[in-house]
PDB file of C-alpha atoms in Angstrom:
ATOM      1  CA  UNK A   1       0.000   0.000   0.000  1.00 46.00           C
ATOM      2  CA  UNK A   2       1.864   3.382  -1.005  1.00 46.00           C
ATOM      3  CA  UNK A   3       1.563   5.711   1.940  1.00 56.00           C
ATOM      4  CA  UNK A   4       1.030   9.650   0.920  1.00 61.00           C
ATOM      5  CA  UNK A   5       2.049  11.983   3.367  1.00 66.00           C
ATOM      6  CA  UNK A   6      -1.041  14.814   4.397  1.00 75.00           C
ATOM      7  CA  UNK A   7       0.036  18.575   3.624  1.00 79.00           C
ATOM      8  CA  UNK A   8      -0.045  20.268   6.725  1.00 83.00           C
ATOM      9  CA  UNK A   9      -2.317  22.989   7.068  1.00 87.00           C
ATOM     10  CA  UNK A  10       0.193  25.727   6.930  1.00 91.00           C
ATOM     11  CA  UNK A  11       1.918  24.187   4.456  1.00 92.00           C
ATOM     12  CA  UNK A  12      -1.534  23.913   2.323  1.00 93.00           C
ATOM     13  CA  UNK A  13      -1.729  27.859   2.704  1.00 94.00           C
ATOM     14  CA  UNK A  14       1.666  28.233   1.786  1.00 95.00           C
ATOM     15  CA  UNK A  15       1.015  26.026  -1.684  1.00 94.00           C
ATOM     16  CA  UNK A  16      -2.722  27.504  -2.274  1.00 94.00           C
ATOM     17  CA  UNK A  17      -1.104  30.956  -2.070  1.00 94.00           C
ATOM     18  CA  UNK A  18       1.940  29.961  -4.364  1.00 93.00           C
ATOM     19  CA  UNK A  19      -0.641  28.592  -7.007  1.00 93.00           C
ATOM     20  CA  UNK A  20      -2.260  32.127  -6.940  1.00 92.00           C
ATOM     21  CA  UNK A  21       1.051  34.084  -7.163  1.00 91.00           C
ATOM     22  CA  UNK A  22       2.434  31.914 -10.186  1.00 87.00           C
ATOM     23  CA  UNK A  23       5.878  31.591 -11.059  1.00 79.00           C
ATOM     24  CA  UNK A  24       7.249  34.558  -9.802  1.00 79.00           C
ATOM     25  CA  UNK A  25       7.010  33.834  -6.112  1.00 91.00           C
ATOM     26  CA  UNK A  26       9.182  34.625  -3.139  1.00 92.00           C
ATOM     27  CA  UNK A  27       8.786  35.073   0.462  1.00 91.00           C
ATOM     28  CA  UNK A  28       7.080  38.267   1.093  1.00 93.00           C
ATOM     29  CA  UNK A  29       4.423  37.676  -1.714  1.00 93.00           C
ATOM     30  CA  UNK A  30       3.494  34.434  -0.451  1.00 95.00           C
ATOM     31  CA  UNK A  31       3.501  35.691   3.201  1.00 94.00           C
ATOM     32  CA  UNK A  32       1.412  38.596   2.042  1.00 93.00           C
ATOM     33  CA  UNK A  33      -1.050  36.247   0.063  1.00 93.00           C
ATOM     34  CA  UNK A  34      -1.829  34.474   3.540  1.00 94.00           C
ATOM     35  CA  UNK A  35      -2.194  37.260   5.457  1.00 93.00           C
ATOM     36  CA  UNK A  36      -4.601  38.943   3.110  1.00 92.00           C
ATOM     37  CA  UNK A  37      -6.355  35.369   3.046  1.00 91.00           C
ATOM     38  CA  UNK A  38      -6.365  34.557   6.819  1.00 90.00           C
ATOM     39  CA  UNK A  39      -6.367  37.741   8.639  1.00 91.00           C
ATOM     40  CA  UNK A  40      -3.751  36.825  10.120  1.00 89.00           C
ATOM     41  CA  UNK A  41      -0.464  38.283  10.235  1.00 90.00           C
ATOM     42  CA  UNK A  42       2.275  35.110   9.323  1.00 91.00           C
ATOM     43  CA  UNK A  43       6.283  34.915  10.338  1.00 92.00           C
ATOM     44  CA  UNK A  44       8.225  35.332   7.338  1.00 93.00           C
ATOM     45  CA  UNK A  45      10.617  32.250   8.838  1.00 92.00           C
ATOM     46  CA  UNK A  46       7.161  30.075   9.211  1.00 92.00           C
ATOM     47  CA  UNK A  47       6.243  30.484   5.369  1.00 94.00           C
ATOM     48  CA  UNK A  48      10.037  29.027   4.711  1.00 94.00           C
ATOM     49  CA  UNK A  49      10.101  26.766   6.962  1.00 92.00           C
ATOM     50  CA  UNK A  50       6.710  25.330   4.818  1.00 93.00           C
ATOM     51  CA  UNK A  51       8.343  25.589   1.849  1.00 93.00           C
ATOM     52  CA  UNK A  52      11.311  23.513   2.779  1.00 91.00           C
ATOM     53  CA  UNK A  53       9.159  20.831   3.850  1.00 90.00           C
ATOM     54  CA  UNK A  54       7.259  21.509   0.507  1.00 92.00           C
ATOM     55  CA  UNK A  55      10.168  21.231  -1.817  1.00 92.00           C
ATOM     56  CA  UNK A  56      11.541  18.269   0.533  1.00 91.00           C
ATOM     57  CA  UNK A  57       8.172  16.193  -0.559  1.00 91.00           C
ATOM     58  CA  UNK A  58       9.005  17.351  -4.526  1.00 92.00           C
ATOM     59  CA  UNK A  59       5.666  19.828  -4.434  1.00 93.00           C
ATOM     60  CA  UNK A  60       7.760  22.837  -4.980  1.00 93.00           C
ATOM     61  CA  UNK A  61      10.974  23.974  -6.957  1.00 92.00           C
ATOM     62  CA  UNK A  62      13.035  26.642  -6.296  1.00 91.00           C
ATOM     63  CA  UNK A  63      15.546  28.867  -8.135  1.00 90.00           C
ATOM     64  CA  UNK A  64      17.793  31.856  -7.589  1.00 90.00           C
ATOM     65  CA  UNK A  65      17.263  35.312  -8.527  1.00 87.00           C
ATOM     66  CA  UNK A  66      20.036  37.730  -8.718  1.00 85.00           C
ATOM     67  CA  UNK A  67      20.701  39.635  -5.786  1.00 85.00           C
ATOM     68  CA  UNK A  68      19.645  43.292  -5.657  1.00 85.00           C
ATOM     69  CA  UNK A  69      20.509  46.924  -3.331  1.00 83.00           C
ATOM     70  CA  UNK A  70      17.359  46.946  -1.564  1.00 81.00           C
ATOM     71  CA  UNK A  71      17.707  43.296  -0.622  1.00 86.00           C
ATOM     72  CA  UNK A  72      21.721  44.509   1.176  1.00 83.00           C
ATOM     73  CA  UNK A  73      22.590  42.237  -1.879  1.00 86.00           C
ATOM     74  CA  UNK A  74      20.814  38.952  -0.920  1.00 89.00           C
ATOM     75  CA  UNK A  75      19.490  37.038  -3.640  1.00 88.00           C
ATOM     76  CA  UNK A  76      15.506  36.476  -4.005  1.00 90.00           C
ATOM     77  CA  UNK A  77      14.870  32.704  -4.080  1.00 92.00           C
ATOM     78  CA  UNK A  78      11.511  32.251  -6.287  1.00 93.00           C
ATOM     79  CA  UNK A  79       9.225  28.996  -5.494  1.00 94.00           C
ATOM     80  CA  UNK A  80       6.956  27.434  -8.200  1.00 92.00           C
ATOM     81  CA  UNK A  81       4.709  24.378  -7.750  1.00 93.00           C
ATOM     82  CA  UNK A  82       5.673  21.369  -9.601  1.00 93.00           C
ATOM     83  CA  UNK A  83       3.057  19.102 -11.249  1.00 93.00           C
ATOM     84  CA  UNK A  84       3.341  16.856  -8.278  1.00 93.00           C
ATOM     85  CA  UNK A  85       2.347  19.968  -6.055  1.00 92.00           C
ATOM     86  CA  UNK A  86      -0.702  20.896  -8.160  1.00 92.00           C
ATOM     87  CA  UNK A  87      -2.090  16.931  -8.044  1.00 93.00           C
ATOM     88  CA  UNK A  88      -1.413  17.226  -4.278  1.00 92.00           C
ATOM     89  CA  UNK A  89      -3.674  20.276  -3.993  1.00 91.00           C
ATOM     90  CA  UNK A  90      -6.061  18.981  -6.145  1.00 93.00           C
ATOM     91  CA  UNK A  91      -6.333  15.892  -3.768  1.00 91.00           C
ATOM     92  CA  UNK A  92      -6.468  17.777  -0.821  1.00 91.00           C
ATOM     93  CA  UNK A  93      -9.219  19.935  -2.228  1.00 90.00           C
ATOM     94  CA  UNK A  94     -11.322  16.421  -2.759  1.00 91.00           C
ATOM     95  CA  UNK A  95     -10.209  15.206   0.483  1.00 88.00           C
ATOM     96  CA  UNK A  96     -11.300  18.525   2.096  1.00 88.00           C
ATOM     97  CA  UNK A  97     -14.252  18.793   0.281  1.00 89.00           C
ATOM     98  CA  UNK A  98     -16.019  15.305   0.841  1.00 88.00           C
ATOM     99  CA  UNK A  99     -15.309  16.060   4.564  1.00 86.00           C
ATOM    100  CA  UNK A 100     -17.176  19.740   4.497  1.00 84.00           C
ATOM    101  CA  UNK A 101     -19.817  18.195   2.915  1.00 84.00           C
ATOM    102  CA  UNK A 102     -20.666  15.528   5.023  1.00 76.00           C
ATOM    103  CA  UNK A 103     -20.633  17.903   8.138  1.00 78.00           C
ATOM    104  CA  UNK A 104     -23.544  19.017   9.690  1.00 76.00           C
ATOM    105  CA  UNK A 105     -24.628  22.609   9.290  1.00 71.00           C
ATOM    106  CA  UNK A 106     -22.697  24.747  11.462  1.00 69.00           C
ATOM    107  CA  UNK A 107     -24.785  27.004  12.758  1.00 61.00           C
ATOM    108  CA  UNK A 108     -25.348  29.519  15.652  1.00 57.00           C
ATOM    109  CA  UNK A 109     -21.558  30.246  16.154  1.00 54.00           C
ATOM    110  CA  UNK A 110     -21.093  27.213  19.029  1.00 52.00           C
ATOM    111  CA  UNK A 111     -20.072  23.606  18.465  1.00 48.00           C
TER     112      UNK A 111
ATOM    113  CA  UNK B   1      14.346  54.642   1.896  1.00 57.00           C
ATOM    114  CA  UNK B   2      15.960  54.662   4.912  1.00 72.00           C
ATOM    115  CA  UNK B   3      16.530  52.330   7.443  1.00 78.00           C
ATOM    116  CA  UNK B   4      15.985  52.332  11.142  1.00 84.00           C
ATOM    117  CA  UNK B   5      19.339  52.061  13.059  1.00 84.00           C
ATOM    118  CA  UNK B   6      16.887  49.510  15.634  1.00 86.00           C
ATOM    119  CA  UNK B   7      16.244  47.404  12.336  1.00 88.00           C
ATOM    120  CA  UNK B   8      19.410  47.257  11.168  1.00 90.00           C
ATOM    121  CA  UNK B   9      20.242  45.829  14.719  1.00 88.00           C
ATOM    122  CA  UNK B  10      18.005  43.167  13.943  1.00 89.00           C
ATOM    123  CA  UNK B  11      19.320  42.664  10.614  1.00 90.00           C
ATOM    124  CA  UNK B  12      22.890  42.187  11.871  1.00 87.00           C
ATOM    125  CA  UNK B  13      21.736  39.582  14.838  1.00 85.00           C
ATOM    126  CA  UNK B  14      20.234  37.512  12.069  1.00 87.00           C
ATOM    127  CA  UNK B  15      23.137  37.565  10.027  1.00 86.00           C
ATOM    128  CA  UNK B  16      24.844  36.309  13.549  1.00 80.00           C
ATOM    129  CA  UNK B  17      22.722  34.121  14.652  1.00 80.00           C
ATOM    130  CA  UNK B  18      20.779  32.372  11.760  1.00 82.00           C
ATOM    131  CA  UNK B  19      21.659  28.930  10.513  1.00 77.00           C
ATOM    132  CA  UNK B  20      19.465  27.246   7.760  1.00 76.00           C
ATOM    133  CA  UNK B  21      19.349  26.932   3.919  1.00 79.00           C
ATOM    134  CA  UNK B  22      16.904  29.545   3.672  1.00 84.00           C
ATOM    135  CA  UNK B  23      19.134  31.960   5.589  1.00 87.00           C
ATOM    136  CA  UNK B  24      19.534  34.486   2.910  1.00 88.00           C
ATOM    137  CA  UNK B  25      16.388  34.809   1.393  1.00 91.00           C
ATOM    138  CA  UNK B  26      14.968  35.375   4.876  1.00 93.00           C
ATOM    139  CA  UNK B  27      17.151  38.007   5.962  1.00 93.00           C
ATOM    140  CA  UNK B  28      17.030  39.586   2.530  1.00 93.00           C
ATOM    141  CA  UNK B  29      13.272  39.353   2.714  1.00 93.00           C
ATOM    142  CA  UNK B  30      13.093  40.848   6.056  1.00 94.00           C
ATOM    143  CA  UNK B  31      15.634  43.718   4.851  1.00 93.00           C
ATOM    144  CA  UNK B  32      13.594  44.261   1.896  1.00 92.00           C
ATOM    145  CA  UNK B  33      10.748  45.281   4.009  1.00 92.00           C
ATOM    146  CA  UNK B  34      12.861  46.836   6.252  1.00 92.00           C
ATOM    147  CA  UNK B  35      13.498  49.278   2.791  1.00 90.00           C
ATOM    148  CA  UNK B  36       9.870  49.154   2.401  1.00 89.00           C
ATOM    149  CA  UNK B  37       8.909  51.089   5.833  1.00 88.00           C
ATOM    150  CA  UNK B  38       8.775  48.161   7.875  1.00 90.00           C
ATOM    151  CA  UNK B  39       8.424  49.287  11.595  1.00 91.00           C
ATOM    152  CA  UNK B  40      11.320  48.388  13.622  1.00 91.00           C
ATOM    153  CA  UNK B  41       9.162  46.152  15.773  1.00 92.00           C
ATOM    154  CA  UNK B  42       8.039  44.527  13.161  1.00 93.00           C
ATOM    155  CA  UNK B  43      11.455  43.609  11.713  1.00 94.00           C
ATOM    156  CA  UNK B  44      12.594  42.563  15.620  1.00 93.00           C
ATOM    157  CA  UNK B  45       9.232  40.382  15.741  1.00 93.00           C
ATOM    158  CA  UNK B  46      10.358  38.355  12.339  1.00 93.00           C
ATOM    159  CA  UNK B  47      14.338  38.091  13.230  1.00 92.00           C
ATOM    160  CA  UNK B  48      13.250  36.443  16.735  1.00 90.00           C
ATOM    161  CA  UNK B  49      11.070  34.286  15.764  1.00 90.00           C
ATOM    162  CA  UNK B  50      13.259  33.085  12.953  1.00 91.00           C
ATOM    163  CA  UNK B  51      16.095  32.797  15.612  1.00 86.00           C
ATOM    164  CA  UNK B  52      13.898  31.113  17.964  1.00 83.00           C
ATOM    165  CA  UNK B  53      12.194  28.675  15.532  1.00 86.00           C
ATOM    166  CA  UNK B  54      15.778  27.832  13.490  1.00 85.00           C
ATOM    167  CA  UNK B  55      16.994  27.112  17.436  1.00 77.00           C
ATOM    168  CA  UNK B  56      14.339  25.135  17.910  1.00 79.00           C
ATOM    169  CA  UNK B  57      14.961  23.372  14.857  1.00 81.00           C
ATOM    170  CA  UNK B  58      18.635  23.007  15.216  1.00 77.00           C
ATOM    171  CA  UNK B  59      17.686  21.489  18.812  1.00 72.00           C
ATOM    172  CA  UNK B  60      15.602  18.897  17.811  1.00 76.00           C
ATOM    173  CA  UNK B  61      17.950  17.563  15.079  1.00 77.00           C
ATOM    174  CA  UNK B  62      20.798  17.667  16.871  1.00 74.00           C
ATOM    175  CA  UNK B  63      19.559  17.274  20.713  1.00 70.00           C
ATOM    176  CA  UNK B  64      23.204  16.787  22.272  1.00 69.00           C
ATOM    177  CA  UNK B  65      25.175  19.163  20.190  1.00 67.00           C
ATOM    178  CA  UNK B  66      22.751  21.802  20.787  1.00 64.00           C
ATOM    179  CA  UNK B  67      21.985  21.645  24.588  1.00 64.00           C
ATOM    180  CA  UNK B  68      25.760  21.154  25.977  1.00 65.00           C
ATOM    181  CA  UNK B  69      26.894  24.154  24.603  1.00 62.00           C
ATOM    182  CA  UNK B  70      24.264  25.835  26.071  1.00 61.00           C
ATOM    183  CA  UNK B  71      24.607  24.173  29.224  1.00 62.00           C
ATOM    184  CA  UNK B  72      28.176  25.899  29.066  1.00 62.00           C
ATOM    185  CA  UNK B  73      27.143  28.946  27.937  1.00 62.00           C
ATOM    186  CA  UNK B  74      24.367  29.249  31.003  1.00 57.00           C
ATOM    187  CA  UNK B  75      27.131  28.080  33.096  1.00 58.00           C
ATOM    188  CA  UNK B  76      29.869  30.261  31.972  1.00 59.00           C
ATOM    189  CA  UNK B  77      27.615  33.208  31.841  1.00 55.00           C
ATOM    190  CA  UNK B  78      26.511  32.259  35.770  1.00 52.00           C
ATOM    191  CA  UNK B  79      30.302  32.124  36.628  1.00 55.00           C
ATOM    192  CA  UNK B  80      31.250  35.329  35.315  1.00 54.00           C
ATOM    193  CA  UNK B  81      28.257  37.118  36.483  1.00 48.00           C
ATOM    194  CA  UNK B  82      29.541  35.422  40.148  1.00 49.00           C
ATOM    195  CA  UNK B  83      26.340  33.746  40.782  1.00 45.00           C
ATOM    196  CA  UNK B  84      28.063  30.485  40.674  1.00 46.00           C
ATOM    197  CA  UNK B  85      29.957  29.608  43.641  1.00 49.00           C
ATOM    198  CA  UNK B  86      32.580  26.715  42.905  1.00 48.00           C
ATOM    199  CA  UNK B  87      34.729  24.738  45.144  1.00 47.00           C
ATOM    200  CA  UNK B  88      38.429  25.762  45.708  1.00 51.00           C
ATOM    201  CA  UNK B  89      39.427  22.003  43.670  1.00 50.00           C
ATOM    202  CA  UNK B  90      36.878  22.804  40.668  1.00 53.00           C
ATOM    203  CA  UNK B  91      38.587  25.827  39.687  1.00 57.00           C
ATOM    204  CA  UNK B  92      40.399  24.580  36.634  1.00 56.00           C
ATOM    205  CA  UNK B  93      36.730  22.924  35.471  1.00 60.00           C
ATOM    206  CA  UNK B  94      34.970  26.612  36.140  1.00 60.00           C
ATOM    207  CA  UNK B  95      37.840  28.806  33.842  1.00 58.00           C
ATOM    208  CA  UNK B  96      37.373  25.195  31.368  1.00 60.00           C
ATOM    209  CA  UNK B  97      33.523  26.011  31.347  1.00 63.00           C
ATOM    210  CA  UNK B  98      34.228  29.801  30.694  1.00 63.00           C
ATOM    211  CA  UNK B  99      36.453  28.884  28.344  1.00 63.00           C
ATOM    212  CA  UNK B 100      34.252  26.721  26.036  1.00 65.00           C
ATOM    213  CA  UNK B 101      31.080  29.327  26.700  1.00 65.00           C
ATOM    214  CA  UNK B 102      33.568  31.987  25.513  1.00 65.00           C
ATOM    215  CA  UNK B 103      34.188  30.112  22.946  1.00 64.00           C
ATOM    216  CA  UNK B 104      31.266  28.754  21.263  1.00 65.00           C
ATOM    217  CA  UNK B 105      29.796  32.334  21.658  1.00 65.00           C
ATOM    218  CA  UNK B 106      32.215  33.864  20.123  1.00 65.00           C
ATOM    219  CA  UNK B 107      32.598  31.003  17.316  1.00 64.00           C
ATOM    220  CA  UNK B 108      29.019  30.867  16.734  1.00 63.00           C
ATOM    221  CA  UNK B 109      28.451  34.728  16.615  1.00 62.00           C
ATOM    222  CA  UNK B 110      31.206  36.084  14.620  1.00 61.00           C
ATOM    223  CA  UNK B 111      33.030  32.101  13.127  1.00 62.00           C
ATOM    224  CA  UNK B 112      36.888  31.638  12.891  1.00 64.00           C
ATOM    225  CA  UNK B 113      38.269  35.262  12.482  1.00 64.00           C
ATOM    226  CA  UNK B 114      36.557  36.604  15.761  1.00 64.00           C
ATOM    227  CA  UNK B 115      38.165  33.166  17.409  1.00 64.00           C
ATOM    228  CA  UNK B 116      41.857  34.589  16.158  1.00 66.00           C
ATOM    229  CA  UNK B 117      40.501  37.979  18.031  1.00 64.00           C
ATOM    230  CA  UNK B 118      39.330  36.854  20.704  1.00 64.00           C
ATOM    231  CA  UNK B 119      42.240  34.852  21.138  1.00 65.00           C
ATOM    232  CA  UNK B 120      44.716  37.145  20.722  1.00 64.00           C
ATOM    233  CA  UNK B 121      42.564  39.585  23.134  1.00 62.00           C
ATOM    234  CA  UNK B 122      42.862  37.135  26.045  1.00 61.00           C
ATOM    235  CA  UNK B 123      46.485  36.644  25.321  1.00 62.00           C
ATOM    236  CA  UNK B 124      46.808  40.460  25.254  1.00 61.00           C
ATOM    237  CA  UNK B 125      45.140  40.325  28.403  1.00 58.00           C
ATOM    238  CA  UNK B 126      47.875  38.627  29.770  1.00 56.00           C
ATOM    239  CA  UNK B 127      50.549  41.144  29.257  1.00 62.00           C
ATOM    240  CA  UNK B 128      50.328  44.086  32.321  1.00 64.00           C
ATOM    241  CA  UNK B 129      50.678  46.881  29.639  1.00 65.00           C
ATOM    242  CA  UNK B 130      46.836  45.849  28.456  1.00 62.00           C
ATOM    243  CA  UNK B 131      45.367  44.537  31.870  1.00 61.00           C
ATOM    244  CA  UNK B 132      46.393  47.267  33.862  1.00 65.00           C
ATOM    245  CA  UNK B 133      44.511  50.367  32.135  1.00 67.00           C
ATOM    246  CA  UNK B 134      41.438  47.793  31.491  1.00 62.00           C
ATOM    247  CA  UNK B 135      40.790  46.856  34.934  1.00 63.00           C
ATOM    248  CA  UNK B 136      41.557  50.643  36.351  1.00 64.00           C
ATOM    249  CA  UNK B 137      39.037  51.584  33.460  1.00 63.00           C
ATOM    250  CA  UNK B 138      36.334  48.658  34.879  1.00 58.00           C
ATOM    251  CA  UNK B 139      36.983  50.085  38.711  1.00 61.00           C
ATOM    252  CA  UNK B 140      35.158  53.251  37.487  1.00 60.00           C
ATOM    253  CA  UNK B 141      31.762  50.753  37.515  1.00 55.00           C
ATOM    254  CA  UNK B 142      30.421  49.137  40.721  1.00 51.00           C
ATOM    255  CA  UNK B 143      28.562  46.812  38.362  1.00 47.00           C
ATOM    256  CA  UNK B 144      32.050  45.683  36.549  1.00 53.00           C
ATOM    257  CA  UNK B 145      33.415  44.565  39.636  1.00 55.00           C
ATOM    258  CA  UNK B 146      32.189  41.157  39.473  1.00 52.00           C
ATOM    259  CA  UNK B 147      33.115  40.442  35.862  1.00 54.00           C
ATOM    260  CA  UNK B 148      36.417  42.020  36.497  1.00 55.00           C
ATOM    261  CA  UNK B 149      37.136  39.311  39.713  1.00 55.00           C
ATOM    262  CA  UNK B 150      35.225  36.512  37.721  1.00 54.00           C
ATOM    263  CA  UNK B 151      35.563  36.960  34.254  1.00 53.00           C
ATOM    264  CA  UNK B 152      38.322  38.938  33.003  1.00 51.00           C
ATOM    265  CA  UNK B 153      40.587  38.558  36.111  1.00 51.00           C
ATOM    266  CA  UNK B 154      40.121  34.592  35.807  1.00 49.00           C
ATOM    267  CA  UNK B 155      41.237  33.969  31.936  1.00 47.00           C
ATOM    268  CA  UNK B 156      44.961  34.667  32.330  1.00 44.00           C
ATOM    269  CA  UNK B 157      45.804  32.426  34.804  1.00 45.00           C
ATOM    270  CA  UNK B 158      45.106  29.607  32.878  1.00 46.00           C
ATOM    271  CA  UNK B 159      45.657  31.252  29.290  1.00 51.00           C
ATOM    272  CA  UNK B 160      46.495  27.589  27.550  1.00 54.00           C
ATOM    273  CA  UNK B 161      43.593  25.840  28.821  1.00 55.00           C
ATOM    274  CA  UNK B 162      41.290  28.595  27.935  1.00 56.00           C
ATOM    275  CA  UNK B 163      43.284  29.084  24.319  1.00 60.00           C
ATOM    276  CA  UNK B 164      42.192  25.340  23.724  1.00 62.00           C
ATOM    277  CA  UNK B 165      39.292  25.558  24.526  1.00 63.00           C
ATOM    278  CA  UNK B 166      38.333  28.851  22.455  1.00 64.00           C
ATOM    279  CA  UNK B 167      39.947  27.753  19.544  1.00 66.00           C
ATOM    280  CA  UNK B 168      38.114  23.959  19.761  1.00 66.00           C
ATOM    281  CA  UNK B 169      34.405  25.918  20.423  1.00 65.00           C
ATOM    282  CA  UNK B 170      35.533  28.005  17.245  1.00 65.00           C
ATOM    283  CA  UNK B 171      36.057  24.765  15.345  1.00 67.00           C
ATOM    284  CA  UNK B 172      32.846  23.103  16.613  1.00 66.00           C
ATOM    285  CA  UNK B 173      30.460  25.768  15.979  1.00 63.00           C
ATOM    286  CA  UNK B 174      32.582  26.422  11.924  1.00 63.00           C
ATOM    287  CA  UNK B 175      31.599  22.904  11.672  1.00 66.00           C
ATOM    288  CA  UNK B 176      27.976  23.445  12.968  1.00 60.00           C
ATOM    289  CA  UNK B 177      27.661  26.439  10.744  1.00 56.00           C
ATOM    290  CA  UNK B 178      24.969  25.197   7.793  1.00 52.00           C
ATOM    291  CA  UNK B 179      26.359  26.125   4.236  1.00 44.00           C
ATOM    292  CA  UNK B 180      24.983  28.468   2.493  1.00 43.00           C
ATOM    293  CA  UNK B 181      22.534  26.270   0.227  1.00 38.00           C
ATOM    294  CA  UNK B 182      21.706  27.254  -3.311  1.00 36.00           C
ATOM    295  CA  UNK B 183      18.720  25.514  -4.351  1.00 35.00           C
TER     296      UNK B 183
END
């Protein structure tokens, strides 16, 4: 039986909001996708430490930009999702979904 | 646009203190925003939480190579701030224990060139010319007192031991330093 690994829910932000941003992705981008999403402000070092695991697990490449002045001449490193990232997503969106819909309404505000 | 002298602080302590293959991107992420007119508290919030979460990290991968030096480090700190109290025999194992803390601080935050310094400081240290004007300077504090009798005052007496020992926490924490991964 093959064994597939769950995204983590972070990590599932972190690839939802690189799918949005497209090819051209780096840290503050995706950090500023989620926050705009969520609400909720997100730790820079958080969103990398997702897309380590990410590119770990083959759902995301990575390549090197040239550094630049405002960066004090660091280097951008730009994330894209590999086709094994978008089929992930995809299933987690199924998974995901079957479960919402077999909830019961959630209504009133208390569980 | 300018940046605030408080986030450059921050900037610098990352540089220091951040291990990791995403280490540059990070910082040059945070400095970006820094550029942007980032608040200062917000670029402290994002280096300590990367320094705290990469610590973390570093801790649970490597459990034993992570907590001894900072059982030194707590201990050396303890001894040169005199809250330590050692027997009269455990001497040589207290200036060991500063020695190492010294050490891996100093190897950690600043790698092989700041050992040579430091090095050559505490040597330096040794010769009357230097220690004479330092600890007349530190008598001007109440609150140097203790590091002058603990700290400082302590090194020179055992100046090999505490050589060793700088240069091998220098080595250990070069060797502990991630490389710079380009991915």
């Amino acid at each position: 039986m093959v064994k597939r690994a769950f995204l983590g829910g972070f990590e599932l932000l972190v690839l939802l909001a690189l799918i949005r941003l497209g090819d051209e992705a780096y840290g503050v981008p995706i950090s500023a996708e989620i926050e705009r999403s969520s609400g909720q402000p997100v730790a820079l070092s958080s969103v990398y430490v997702a897309l380590g695991s990410l590119s770990r697990k083959g759902l995301v490449s990575s390549r090197r930009g040239e550094p630049t002045a405002a960066r004090g001449g660091r280097a951008k490193t730009y994330f894209s999702v590999t086709a094994e990232g978008l089929s992930e997503a995809r299933n987690s969106q199924r998974t995901l979904t079957a479960l919402w819909q077999r909830l019961p309404a959630l209504g009133g505000g208390r569980a | 646009m300018n940046v605030s002298r408080l986030s450059v602080v921050a900037l610098r302590l990352l540089e220091r203190l951040l291990g990791g293959p995403e280490r540059e991107s990070l910082i040059g992420d945070i400095a970006e925003q820094a550029a942007h007119g980032r608040s200062a508290r917000w670029v402290w919030a994002q280096a300590l939480l990367a320094i705290a979460g990469d610590t973390v990290r570093q801790t649970r991968r490597h459990p034993v190579a992570s907590l001894l030096p900072a059982f030194f480090f707590g201990y050396g700190a303890a001894a040169i701030l005199g809250s330590v109290r050692l027997l009269p025999g455990l001497r040589p194992l207290d200036q060991i224990m500063v020695g190492v803390a010294a050490g891996w601080v100093v190897g950690r935050s600043g790698g092989l060139p700041a050992v040579a310094t430091f090095t050559a400081l505490v040597l330096a240290m040794r010769s009357p010319i230097v220690q004479v004007p330092v600890m007349v300077f530190l008598d001007h504090f109440r609150g140097a007192e203790l590091l002058a009798s603990h700290g400082l005052a302590a090194l020179p007496y055992s100046i090999a031991i505490a050589v060793v020992c700088i240069g091998a926490g220098g080595l250990w924490a070069a060797c502990q330093r991630p490389v710079r991964a380009v991915s």
